[in-house]
PDB file of C-alpha atoms in Angstrom:
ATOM      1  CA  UNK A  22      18.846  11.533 -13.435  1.00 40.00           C
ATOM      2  CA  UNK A  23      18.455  14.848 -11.316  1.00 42.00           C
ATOM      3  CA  UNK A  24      17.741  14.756  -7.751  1.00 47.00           C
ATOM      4  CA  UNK A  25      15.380  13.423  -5.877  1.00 58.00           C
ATOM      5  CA  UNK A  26      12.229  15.459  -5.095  1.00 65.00           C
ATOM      6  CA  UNK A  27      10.837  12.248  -2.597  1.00 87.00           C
ATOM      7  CA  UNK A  28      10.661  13.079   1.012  1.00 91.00           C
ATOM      8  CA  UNK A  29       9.255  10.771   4.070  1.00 92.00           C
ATOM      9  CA  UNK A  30       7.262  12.756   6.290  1.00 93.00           C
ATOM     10  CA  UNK A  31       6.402  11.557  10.339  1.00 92.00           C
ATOM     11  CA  UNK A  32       3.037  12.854  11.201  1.00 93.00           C
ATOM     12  CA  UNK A  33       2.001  12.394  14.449  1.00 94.00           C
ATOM     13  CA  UNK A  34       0.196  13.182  17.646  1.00 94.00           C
ATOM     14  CA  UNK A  35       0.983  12.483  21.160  1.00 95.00           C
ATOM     15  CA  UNK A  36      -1.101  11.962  24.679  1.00 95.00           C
ATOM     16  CA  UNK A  37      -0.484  10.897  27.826  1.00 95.00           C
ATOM     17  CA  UNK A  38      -3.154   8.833  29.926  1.00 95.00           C
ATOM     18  CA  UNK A  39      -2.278   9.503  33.673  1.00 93.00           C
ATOM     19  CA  UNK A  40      -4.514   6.754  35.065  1.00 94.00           C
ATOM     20  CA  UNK A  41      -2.579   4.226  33.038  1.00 94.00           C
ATOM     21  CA  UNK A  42       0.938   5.659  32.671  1.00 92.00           C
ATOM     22  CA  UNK A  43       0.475   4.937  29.040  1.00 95.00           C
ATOM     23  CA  UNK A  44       1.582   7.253  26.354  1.00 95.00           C
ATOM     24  CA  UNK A  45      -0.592   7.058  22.580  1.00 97.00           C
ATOM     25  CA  UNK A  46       1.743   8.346  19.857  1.00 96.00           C
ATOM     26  CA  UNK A  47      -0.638   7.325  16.848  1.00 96.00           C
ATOM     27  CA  UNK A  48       0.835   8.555  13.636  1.00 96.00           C
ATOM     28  CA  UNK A  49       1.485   7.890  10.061  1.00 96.00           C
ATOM     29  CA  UNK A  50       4.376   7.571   7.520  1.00 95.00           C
ATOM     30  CA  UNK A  51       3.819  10.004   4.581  1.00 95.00           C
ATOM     31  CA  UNK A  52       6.089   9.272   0.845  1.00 94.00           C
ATOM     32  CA  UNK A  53       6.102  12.265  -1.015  1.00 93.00           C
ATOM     33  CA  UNK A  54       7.165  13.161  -4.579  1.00 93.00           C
ATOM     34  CA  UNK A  55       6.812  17.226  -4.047  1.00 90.00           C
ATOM     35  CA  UNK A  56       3.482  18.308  -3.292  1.00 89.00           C
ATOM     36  CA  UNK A  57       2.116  14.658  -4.361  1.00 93.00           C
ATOM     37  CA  UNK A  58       1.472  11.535  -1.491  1.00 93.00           C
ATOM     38  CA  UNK A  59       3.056   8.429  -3.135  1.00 94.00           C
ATOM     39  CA  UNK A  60       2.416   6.485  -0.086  1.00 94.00           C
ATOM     40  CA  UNK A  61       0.932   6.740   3.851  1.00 95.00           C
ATOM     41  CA  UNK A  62       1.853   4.086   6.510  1.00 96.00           C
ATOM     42  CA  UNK A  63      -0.293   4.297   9.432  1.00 97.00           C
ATOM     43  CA  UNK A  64       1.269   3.475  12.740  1.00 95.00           C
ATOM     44  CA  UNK A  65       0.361   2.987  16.202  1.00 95.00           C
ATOM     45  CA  UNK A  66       2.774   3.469  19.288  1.00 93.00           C
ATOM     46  CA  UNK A  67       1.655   2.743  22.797  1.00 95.00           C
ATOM     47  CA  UNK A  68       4.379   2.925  25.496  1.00 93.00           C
ATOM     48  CA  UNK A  69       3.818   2.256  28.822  1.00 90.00           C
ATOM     49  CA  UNK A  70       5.932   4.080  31.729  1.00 85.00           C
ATOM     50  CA  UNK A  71       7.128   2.466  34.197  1.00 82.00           C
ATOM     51  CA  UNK A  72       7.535   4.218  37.942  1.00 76.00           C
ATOM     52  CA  UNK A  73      11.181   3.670  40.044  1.00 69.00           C
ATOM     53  CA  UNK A  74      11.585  -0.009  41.463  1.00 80.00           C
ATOM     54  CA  UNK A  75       8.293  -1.269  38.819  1.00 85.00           C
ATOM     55  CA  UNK A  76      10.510  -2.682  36.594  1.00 86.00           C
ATOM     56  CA  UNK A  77      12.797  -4.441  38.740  1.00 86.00           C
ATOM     57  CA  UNK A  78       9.923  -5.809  40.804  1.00 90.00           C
ATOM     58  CA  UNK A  79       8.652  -7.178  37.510  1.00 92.00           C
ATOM     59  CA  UNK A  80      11.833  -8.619  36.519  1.00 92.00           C
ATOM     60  CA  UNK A  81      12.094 -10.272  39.554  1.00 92.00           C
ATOM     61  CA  UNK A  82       8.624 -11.572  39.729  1.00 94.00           C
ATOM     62  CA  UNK A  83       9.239 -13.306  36.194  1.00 95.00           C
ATOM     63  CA  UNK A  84      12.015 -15.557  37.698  1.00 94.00           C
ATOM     64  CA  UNK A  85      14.928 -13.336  37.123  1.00 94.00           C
ATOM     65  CA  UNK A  86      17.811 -12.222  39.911  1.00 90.00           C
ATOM     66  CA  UNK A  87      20.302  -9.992  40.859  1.00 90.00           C
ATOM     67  CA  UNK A  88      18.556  -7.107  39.014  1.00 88.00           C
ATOM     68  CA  UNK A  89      20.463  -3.843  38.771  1.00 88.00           C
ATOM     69  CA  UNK A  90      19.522  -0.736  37.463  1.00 85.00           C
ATOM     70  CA  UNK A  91      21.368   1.954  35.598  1.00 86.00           C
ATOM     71  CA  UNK A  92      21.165   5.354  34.056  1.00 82.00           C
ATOM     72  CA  UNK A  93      23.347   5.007  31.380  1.00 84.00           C
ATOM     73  CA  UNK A  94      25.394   2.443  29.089  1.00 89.00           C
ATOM     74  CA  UNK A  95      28.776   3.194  31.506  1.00 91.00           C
ATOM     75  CA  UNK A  96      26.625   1.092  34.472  1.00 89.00           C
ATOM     76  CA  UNK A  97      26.002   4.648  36.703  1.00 85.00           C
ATOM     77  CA  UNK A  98      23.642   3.073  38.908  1.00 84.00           C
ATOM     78  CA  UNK A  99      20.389   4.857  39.047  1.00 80.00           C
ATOM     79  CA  UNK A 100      19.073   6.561  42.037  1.00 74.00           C
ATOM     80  CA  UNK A 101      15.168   5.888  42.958  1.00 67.00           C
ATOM     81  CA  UNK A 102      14.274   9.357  42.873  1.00 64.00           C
ATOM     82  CA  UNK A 103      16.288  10.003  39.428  1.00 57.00           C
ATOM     83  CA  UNK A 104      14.400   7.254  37.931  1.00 54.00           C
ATOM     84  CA  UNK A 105      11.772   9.709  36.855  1.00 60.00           C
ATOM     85  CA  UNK A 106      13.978  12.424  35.143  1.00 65.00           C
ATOM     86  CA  UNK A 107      16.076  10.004  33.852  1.00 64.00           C
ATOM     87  CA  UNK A 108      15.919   9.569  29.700  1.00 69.00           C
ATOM     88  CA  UNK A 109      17.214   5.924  30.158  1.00 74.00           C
ATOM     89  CA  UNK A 110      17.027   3.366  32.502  1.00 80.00           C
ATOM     90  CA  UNK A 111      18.429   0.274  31.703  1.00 84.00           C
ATOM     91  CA  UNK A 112      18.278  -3.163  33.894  1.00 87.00           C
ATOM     92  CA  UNK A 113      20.539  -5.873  34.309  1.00 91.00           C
ATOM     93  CA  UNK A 114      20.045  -9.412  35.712  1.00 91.00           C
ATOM     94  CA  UNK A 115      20.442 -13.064  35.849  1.00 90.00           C
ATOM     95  CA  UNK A 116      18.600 -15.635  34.688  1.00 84.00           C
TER      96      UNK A 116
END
């Protein structure tokens, strides 16, 4: 058996509704065998962005303490006005 010809393909288009803070990133999952579709898998991405403190006030309101935000896996805590630049913000807290 040669190699495979088979590729999987990510088409996709993004926007970004301000009102909402809600980004669309509809798309679909292409299989091909060269120029030839084998299969499409349509997906359907909707992520919502959260502003500085949003997420910890949620957190909070659904029962949970001691939340602490960070900007990276080593636990560097997270300035407020970071928040917005930053790539990732994780949160940690207590049930």
């Amino acid at each position: 058996m040669g190699p495979s010809a088979d590729s999987l393909e990510l088409r996709s288009k993004h926007r970004y509704e301000e009102a909402t803070r809600i980004q669309f990133s509809p798309g679909v999952y292409e299989l091909n065998d060269g120029d030839r579709l084998l299969r499409g898998e349509p997906m359907d991405f909707q992520t919502h962005l959260y502003g500085p403190g949003e997420m910890d006030r949620l957190l909070q309101k659904a029962g949970l303490s001691q939340v602490r935000s960070y900007s990276s896996f080593g636990k560097t805590p997270a300035a407020t006005e970071a928040a917005l630049e930053s790539e990732i913000l994780l949160s940690e807290c207590t049930a």
